[in-house]
XYZ file of C-alpha atoms in Angstrom:
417
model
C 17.297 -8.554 5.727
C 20.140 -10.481 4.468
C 21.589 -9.815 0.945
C 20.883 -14.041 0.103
C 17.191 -13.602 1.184
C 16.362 -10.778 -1.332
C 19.044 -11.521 -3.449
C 17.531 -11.872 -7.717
C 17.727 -15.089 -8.147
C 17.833 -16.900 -11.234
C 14.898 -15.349 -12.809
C 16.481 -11.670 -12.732
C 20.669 -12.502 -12.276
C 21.440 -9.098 -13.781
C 23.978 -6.551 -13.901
C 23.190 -3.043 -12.576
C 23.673 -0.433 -14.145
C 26.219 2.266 -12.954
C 25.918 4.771 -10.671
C 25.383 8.064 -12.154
C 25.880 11.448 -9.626
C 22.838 13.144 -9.503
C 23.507 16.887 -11.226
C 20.518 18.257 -8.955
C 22.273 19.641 -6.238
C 19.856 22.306 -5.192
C 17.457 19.414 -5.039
C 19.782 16.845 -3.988
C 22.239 18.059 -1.797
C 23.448 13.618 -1.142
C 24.518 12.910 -4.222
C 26.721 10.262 -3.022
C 27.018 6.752 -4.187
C 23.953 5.383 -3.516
C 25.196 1.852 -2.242
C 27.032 3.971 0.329
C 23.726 6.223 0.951
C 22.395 3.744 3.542
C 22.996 0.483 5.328
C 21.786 -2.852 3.741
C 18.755 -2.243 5.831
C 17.077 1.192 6.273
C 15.286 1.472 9.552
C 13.853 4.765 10.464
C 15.756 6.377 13.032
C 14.922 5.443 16.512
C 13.178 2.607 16.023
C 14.889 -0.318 17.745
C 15.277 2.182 20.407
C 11.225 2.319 21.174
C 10.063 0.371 23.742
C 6.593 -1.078 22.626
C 8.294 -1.992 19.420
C 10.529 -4.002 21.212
C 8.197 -5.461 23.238
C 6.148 -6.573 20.053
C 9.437 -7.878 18.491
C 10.024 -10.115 21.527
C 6.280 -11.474 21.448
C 6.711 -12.536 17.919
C 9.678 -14.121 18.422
C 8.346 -16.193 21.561
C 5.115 -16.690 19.934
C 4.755 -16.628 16.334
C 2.885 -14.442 14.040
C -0.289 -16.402 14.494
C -0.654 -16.105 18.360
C 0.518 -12.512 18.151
C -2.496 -11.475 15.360
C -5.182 -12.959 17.660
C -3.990 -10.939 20.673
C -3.914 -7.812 18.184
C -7.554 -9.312 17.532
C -8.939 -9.393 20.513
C -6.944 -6.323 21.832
C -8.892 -4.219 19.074
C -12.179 -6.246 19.170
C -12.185 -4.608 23.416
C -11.659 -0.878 22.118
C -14.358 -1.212 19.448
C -17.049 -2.788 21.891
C -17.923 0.483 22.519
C -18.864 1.621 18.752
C -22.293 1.307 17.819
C -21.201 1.478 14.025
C -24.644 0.065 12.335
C -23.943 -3.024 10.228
C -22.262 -1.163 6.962
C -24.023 -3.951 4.526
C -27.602 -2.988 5.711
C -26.797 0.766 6.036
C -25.747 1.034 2.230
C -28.564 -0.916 0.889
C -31.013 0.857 3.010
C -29.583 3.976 1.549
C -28.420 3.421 -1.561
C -30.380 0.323 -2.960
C -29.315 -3.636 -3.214
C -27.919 -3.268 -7.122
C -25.757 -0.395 -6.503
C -23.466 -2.176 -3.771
C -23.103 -5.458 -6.114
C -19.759 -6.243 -7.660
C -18.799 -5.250 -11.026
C -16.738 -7.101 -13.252
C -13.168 -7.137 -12.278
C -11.016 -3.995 -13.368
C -8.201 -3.859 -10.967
C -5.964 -6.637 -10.074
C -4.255 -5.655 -6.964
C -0.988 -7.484 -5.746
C 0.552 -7.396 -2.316
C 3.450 -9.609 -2.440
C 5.314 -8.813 0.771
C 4.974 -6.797 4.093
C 9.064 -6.216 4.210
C 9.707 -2.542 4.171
C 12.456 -0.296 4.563
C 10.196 2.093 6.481
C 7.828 0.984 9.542
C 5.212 4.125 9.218
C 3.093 4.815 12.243
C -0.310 4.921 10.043
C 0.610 1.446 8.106
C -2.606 -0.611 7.782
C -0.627 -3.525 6.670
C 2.298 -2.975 9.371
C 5.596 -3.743 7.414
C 8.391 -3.098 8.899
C 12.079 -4.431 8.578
C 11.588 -7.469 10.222
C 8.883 -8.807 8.308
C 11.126 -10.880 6.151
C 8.733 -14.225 6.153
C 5.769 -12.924 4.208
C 6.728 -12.545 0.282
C 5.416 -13.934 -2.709
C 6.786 -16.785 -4.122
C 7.448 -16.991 -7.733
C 5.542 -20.021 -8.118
C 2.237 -17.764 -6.598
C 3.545 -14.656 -9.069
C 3.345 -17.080 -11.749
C -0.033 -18.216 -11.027
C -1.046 -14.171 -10.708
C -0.007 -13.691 -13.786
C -1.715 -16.494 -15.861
C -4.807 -15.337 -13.791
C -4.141 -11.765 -15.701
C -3.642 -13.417 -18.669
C -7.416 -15.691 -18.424
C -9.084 -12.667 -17.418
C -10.236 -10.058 -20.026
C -11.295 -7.430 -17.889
C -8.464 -6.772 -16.117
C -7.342 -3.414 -17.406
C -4.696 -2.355 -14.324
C -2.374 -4.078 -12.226
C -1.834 -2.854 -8.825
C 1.812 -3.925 -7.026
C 2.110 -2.966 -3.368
C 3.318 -4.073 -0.469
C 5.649 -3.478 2.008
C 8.096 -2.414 -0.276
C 6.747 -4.058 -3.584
C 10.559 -3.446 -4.991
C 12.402 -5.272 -2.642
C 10.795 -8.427 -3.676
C 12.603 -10.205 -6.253
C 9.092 -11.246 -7.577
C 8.303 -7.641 -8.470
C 10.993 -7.206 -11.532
C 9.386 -10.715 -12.856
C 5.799 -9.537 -12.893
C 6.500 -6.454 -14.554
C 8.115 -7.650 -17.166
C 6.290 -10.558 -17.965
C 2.919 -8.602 -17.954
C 4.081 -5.582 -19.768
C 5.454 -8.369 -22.339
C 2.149 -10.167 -22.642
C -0.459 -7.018 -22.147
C 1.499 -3.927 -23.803
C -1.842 -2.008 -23.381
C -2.458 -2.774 -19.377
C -1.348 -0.035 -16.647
C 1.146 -1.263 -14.464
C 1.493 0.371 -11.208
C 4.137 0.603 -8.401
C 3.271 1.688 -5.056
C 6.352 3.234 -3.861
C 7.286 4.385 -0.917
C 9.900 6.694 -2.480
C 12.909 6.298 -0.210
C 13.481 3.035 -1.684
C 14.885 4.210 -4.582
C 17.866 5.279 -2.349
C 18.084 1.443 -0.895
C 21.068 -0.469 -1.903
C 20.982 -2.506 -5.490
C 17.954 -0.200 -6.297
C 20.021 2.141 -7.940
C 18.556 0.958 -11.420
C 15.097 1.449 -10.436
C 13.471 4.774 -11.951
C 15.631 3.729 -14.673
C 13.396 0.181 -14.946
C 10.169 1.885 -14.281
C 10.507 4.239 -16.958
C 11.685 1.544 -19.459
C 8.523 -0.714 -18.895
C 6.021 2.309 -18.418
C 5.173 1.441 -15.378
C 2.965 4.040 -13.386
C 4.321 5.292 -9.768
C 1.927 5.927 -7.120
C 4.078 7.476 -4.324
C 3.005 8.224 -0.426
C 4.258 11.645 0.643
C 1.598 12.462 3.614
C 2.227 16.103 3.738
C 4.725 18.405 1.267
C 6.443 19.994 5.032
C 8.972 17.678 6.380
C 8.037 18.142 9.530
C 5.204 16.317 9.309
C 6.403 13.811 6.952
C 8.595 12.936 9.596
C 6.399 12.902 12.000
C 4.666 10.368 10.945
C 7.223 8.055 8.857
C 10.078 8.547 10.589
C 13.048 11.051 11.061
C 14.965 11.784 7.502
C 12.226 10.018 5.547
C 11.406 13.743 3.749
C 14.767 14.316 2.835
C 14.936 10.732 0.839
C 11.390 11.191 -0.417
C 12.380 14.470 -2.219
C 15.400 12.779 -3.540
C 12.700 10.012 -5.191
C 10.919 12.338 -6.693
C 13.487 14.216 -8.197
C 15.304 10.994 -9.265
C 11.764 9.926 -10.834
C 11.254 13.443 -12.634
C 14.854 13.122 -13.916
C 13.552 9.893 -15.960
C 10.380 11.285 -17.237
C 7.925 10.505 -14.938
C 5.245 13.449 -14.300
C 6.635 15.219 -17.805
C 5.983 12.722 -19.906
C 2.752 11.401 -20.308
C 3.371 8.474 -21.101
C 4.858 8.308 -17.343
C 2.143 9.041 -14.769
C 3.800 9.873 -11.039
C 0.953 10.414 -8.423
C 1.512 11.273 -5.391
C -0.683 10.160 -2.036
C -2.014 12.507 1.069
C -3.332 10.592 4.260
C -4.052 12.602 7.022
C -1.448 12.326 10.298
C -4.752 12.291 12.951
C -8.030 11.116 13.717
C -9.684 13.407 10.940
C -10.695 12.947 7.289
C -8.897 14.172 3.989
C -9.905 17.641 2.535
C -10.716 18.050 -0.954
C -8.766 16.849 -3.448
C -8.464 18.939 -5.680
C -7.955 21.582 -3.651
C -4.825 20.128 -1.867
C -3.313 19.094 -5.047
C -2.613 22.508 -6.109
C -1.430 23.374 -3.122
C 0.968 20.156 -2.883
C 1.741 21.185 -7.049
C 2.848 24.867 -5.911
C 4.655 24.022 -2.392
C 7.303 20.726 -4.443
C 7.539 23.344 -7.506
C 8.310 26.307 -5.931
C 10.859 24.802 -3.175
C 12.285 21.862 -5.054
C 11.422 21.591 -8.418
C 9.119 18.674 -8.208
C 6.325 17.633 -10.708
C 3.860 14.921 -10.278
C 0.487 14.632 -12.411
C -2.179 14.091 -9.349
C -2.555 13.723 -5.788
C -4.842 10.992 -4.374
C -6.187 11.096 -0.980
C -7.016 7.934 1.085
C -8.786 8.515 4.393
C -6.661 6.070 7.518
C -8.800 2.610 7.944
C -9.338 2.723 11.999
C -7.570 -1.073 11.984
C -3.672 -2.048 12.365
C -1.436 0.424 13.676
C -3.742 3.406 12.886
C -6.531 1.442 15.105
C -3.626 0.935 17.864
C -2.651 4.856 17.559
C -6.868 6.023 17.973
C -7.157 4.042 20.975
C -3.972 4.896 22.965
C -5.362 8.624 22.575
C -9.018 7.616 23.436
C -10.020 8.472 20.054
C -11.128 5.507 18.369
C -14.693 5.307 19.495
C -15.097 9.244 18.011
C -13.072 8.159 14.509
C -15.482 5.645 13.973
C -18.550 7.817 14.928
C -16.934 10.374 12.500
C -16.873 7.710 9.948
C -20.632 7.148 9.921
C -22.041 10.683 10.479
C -19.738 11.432 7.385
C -21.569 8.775 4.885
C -21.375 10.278 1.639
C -23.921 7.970 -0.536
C -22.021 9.543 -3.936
C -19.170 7.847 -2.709
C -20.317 4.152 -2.971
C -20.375 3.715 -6.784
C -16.727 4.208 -6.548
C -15.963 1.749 -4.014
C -12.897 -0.200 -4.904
C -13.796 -3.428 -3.349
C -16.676 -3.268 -6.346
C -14.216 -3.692 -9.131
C -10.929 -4.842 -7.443
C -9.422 -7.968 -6.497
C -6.692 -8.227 -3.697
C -4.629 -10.742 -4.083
C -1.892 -11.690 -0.703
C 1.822 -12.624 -0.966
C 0.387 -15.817 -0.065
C -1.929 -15.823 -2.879
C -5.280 -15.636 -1.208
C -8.233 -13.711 -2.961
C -9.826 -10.435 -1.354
C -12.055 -7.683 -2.073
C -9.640 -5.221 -0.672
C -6.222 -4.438 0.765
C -7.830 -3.627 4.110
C -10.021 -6.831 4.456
C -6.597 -8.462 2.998
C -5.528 -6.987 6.449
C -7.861 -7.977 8.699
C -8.240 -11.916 7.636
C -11.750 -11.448 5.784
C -11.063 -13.014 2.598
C -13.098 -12.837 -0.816
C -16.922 -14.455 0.149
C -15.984 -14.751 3.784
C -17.554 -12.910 6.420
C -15.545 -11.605 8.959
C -14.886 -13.315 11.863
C -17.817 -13.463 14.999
C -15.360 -12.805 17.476
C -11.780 -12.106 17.776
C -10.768 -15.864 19.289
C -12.949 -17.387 16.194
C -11.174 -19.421 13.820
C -9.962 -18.291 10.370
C -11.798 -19.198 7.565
C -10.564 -21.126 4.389
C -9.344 -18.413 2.099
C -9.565 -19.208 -1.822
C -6.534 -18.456 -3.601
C -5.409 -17.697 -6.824
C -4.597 -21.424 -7.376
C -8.871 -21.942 -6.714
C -10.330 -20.317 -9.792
C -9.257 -20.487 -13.307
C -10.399 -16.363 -14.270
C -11.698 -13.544 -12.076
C -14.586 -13.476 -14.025
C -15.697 -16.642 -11.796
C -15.669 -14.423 -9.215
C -18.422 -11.553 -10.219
C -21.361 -13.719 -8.403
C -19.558 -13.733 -5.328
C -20.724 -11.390 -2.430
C -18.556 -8.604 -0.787
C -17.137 -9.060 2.605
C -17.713 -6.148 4.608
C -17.377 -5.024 8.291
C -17.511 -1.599 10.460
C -13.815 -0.564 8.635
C -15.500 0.062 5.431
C -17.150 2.949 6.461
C -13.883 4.715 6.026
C -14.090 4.573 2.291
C -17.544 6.430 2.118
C -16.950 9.055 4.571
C -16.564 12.796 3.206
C -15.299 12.822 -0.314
C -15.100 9.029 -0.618
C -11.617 6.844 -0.838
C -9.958 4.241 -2.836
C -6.459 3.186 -3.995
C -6.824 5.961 -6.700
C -8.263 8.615 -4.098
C -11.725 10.339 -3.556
C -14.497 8.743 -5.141
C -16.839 11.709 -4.476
């Protein structure tokens, strides 16, 4: 990433504000300039040294994005040949009833406006990395999301991820212009923590805060070993620093500042209880650094991107998916996000989810017959004038979406069970 790629533009040419030290020593034992913390790009450790990612990096150079996600198609398609996962449409209804799986009117307006990360996490189901600099939202297409908002009266959250949501100049402009035009609407962030220690971020608890904007944070395990494990070595000690940076502005104290924090399990096996983990997570970040966060949400791993790639070098894709069914939990499906959410892509096509946003099956498309079929024609947030247009429109599903009904149910906002 080059500082004139991601640089604010003239929507958000501001000054930063100054670097203050960080008094939390105990806590924060770097409390070091923060534009002299890291380099202008933070890879995790190792990375350009692995040889499969290098391999992939070549491929999309040679070939293009385009050529390189059918390959990843078809490459998947072969592993799963072997599950027998019923079709998830017909196993609902038959179980739960036609009216129950129909859409509801639109509650959450989700926004993924770029997969550039900092981080290039071994369980990502959208895959950002550091190279992914082509795919971010335009401000023409953040505009358009936000009119969209604006026409559409049941809309009661918006939902920024990404990527990095923060390192898109886009994300500063949607904030502000929402929290400006819908004072009562939650906004939330999905942070990945660490990049509040990336450079010209230095402002950015500080921004959050101001515009009441709630942070949803992944931290996959409160032990940095396995934080590490599975998003890279020195990711825990950064993610700490977040959340102490974020408690030192309010967030998880004052209420008017939610901070949740996210579990996702590092293996082919499904979240525990929530409720349960959360206190432990709440007593483990108290007692050794101080930490405060008001919930933890768990998400169970979608068997598709690199989580997909990780089951099947291991041979255990074929078992995660059986898991998936024999763990249908029927209490789960009122809850399903894809019943009152709409994803929305950095290129501004419409969804149900982030993890059909992921796998090319757009809003009223089915998914694809094979993995060498064509793609289908997407609508977009330039196609419809409210969301409430929407509401008569089918769900897409496929054989992933038994991962939000197994055990205690998962969404974007955790169990659903």
């Amino acid at each position: 990433m080059t500082q004139d790629i991601f640089k604010r533009g003239d929507y958000a040419d501001r000054e930063h504000s100054p670097h203050k030290p960080c008094h939390l020593t105990k806590l924060c034992p770097f409390t070091i300039n923060l534009r002299t913390l890291l380099p202008s790009i933070v890879y995790i450790q190792g990375l350009d040294a692995d040889p499969e990612y290098k391999v992939t990096l070549k491929k999309l150079k040679q070939d293009g994005q385009a050529k390189l996600t059918l390959e990843e198609r078809k490459r998947r398609a072969r592993a799963l040949e072997r599950v027998d996962a019923p079709n998830f449409d017909h196993f609902v209804r038959s179980k739960c009833g036609g009216e129950l799986f129909n859409r509801k009117p639109t509650e959450i307006f989700q926004l993924n406006i770029g997969l550039y990360c900092n981080q290039a996490c071994n369980h990502c189901h959208v895959e950002s990395s550091p190279k992914r600099t082509a795919e971010q939202m335009t401000l023409e297409t953040a505009r358009r999301c936000v009119d969209l908002l604006l026409s559409s009266e049941t809309i009661t959250t918006l939902d920024i991820t990404g990527g990095a949501p923060e390192l898109n100049p886009v994300f500063r402009f949607l904030v502000e212009e929402v929290r400006r035009e819908r004072p009562d609407l939650e906004i939330i962030d999905r942070c990945n923590l660490t990049v509040l220690s990336e450079p010209e971020q230095e402002d950015l608890s500080e921004f959050l805060a101001s515009h009441r904007v709630a942070v949803v944070a992944s931290l996959p395990c409160y032990g940095e070993k396995n934080v590490n494990m599975q998003r890279g070595r020195g990711v825990f000690e950064k993610s700490i620093f977040g959340c102490t940076k974020l408690n030192a502005h309010g967030y998880g104290i004052d209420p008017a500042l939610p901070f949740h924090l996210v579990y996702n399990p590092i293996g082919a096996f499904l979240p525990p209880e929530q409720g349960a983990l959360e206190e432990q997570y709440k007593e483990e970040l108290h007692r050794e650094f101080g930490i405060r966060f008001n919930s933890l949400f768990t998400i169970t791993n979608m068997p598709i991107k690199r989580f997909a790639d990780f089951l099947h070098k291991r041979g255990e894709l074929a078992s995660y998916m059986e898991l998936l069914v024999n763990s249908f939990n029927q209490g789960a499906v009122d809850g399903l996000m894809c019943r009152n959410t709409v994803s929305v892509g950095w290129d501004g096509r419409l969804f149900d989810c982030d993890f059909n946003q992921q796998l090319d099956i757009g809003l009223a498309c089915p998914p694809p017959s094979s993995p060498t079929a064509p793609s289908y024609q997407h609508k977009s947030v330039f196609d419809v004038g409210s969301l409430q247009e929407l509401e008569a429109e089918p769900i897409a599903v496929d054989s992933h979406c038994y991962g939000c009904t197994a055990g205690f149910g998962s969404s974007c906002q955790g169990a659903t069970a």
